[in-house]
mmCIF file with all atom_site columns, C-alpha atoms in Angstrom:
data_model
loop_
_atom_site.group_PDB
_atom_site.id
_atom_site.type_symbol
_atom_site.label_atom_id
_atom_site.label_alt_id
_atom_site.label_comp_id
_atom_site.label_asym_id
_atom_site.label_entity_id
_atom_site.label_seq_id
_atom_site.pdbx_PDB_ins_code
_atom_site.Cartn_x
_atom_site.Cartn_y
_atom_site.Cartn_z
_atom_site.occupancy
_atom_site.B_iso_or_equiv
_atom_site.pdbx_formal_charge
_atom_site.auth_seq_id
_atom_site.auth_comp_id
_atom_site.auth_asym_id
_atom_site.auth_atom_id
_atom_site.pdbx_PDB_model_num
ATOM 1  C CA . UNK A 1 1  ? 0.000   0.000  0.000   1.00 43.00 ? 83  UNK A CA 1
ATOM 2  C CA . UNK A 1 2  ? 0.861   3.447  -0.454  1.00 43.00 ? 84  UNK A CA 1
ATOM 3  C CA . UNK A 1 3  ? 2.628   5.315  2.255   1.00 44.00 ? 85  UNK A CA 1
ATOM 4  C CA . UNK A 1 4  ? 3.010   8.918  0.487   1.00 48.00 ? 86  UNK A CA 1
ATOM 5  C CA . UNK A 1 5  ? -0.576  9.640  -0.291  1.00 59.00 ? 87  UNK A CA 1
ATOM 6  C CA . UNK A 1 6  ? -2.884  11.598 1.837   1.00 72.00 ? 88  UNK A CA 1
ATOM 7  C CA . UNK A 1 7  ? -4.438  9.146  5.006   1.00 87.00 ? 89  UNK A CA 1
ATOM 8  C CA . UNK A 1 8  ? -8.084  10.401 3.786   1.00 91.00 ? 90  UNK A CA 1
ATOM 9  C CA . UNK A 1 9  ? -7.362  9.446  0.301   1.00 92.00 ? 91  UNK A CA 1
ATOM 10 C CA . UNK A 1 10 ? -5.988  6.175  0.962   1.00 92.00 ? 92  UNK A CA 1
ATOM 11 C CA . UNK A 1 11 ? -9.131  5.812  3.211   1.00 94.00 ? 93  UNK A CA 1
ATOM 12 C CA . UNK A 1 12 ? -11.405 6.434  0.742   1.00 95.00 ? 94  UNK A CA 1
ATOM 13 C CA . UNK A 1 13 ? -9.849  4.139  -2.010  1.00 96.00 ? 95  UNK A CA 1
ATOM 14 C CA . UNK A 1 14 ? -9.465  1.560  0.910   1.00 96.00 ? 96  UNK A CA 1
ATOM 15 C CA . UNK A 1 15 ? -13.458 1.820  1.090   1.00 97.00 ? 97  UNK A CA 1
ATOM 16 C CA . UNK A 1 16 ? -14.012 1.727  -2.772  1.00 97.00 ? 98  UNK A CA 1
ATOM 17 C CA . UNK A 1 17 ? -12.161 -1.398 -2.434  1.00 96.00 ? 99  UNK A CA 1
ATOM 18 C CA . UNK A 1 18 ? -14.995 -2.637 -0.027  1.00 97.00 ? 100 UNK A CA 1
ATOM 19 C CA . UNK A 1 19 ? -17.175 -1.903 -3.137  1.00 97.00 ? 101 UNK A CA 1
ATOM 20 C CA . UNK A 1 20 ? -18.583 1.188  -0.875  1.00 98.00 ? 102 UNK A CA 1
ATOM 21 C CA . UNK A 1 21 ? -20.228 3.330  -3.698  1.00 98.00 ? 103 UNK A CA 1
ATOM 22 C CA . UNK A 1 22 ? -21.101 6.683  -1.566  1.00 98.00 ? 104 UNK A CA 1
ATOM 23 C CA . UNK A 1 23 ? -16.946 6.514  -1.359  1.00 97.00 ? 105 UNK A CA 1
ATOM 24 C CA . UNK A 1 24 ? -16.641 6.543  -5.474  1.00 98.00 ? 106 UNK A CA 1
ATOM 25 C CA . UNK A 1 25 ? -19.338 8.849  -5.576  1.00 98.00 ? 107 UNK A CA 1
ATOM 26 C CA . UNK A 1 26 ? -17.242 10.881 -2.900  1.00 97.00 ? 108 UNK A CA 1
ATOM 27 C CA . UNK A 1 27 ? -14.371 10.494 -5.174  1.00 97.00 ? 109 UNK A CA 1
ATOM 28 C CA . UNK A 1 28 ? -16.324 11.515 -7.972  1.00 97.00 ? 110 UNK A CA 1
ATOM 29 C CA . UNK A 1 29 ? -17.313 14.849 -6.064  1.00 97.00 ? 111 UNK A CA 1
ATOM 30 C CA . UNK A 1 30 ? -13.631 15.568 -5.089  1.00 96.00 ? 112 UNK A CA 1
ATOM 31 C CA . UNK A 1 31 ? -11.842 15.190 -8.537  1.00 97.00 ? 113 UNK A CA 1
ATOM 32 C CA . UNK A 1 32 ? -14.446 15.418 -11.841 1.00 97.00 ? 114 UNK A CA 1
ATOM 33 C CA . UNK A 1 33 ? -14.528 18.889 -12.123 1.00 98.00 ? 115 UNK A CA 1
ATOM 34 C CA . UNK A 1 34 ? -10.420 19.059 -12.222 1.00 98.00 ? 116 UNK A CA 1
ATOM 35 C CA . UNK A 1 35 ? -10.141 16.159 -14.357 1.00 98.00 ? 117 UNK A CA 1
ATOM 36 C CA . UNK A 1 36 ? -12.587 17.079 -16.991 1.00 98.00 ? 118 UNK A CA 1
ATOM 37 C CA . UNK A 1 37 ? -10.846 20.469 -17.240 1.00 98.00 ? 119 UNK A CA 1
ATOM 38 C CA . UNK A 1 38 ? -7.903  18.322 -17.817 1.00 97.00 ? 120 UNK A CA 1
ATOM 39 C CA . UNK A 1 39 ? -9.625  16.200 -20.374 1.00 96.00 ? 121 UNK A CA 1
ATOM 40 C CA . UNK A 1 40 ? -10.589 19.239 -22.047 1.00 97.00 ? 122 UNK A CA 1
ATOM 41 C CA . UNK A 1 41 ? -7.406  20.673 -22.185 1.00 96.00 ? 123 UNK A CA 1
ATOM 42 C CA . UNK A 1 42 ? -6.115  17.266 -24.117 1.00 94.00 ? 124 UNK A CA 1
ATOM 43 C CA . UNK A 1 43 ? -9.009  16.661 -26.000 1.00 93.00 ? 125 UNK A CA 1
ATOM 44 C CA . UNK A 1 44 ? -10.783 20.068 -26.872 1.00 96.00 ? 126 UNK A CA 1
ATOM 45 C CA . UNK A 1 45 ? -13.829 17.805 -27.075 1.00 95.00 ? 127 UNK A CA 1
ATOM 46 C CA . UNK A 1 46 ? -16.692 17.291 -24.273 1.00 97.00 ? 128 UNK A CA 1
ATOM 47 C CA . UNK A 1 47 ? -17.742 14.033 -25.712 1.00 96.00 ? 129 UNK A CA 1
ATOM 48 C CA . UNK A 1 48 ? -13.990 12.478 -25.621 1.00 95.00 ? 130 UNK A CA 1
ATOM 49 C CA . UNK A 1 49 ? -13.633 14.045 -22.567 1.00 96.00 ? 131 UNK A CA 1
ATOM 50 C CA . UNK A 1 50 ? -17.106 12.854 -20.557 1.00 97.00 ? 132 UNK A CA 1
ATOM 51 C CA . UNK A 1 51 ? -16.044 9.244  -22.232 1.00 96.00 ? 133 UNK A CA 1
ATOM 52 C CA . UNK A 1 52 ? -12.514 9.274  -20.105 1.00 96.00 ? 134 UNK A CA 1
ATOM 53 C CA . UNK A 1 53 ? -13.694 10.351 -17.043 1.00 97.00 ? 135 UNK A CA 1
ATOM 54 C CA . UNK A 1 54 ? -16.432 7.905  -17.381 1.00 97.00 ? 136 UNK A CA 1
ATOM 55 C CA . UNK A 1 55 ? -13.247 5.220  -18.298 1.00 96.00 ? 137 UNK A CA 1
ATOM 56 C CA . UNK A 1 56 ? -11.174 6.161  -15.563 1.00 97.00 ? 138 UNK A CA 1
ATOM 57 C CA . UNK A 1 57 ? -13.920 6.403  -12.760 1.00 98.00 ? 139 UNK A CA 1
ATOM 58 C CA . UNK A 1 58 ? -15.103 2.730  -13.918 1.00 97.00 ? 140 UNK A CA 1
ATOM 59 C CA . UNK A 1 59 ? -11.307 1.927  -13.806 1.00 95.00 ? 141 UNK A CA 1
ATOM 60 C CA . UNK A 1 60 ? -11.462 2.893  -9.928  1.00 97.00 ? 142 UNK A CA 1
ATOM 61 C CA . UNK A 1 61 ? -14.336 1.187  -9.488  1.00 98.00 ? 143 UNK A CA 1
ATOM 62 C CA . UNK A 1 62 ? -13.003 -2.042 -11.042 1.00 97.00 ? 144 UNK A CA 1
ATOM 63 C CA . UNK A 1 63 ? -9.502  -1.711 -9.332  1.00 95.00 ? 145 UNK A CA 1
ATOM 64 C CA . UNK A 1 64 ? -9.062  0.411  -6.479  1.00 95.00 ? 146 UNK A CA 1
ATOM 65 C CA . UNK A 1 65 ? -5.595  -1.293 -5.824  1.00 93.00 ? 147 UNK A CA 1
ATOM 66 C CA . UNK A 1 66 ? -4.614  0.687  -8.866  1.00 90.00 ? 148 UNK A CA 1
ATOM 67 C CA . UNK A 1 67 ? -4.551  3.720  -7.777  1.00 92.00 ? 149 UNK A CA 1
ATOM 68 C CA . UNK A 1 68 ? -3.770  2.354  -3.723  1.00 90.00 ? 150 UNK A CA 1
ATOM 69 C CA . UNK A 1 69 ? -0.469  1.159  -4.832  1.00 86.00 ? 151 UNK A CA 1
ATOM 70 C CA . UNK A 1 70 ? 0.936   4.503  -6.275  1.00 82.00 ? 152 UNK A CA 1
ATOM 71 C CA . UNK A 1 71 ? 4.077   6.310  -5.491  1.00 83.00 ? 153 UNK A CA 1
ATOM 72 C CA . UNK A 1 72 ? 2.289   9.435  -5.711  1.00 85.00 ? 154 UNK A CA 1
ATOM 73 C CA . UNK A 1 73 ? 2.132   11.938 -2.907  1.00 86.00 ? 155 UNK A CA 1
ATOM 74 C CA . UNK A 1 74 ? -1.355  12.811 -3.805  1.00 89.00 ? 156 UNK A CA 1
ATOM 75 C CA . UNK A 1 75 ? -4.675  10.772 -5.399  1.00 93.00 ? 157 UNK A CA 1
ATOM 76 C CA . UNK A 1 76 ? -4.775  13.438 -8.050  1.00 93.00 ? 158 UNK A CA 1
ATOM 77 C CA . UNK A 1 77 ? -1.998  13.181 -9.684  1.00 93.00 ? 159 UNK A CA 1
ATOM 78 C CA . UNK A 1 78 ? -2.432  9.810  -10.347 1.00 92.00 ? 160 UNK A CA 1
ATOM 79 C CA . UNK A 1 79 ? -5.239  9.964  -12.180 1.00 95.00 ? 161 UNK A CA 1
ATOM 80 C CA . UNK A 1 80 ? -4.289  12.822 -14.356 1.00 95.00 ? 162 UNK A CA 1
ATOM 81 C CA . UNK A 1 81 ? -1.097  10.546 -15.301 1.00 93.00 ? 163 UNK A CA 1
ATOM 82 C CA . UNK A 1 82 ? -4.075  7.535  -15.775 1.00 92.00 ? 164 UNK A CA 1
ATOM 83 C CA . UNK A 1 83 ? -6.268  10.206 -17.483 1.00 94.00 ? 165 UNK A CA 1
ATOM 84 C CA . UNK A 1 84 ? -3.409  11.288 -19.614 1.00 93.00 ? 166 UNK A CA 1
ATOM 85 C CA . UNK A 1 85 ? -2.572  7.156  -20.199 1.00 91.00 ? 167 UNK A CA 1
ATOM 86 C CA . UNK A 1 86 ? -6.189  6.296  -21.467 1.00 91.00 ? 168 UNK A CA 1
ATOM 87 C CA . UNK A 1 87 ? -6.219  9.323  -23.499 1.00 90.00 ? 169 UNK A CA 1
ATOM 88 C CA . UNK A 1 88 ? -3.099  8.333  -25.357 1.00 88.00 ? 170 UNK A CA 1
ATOM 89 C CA . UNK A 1 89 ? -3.669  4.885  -25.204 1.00 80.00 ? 171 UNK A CA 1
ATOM 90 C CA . UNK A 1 90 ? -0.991  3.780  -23.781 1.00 64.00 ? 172 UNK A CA 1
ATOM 91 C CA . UNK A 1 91 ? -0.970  -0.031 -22.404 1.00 51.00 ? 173 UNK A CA 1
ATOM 92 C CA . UNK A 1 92 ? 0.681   0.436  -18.543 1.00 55.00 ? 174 UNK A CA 1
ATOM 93 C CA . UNK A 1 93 ? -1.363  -1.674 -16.170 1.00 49.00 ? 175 UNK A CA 1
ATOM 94 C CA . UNK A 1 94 ? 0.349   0.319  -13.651 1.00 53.00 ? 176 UNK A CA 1
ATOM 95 C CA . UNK A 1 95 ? 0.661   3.839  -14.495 1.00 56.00 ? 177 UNK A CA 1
ATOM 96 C CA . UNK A 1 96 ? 1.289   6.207  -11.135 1.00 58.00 ? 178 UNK A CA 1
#
């Protein structure tokens, strides 16, 4: 597990890994607006964009561990590296 990243983060991935969905939708709350402004930025298109954020939200969903075993200080920049990674297509399973 990760030891940089915030305790609260790391709490609430621990409980999306309990498949608690008020913790995704939490983690929804925290980071969409952010990361679709980063989408944006990359894409310059809201349907492309809406598409990734909907990709990389399932991706949390799917695998929490993902994102719990990062070496990033902070659940953000992960996923706009795994934001950036989808959009680009790029194949890392583990990408922060």
């Amino acid at each position: 597990m990760c030891l940089l990243m915030k305790s609260s983060e790391k709490i609430l991935l621990e409980k999306v890994l309990q498949k608690d969905r008020g913790a995704l939708d939490h983690c929804y709350d925290l980071y969409h607006k952010m990361l679709f402004n980063y989408a944006m930025n990359m894409t310059a298109d809201r349907i492309k964009s809406e598409r990734l954020l909907r990709s990389l939200f399932q991706d949390i969903w799917k695998n929490p561990l993902l994102f719990l075993n990062t070496k990033e200080k902070h659940l953000s920049i992960c996923l706009v590296k795994r934001l950036k990674c989808m959009h680009t297509k790029c194949t890392e399973a583990k990408i922060c």
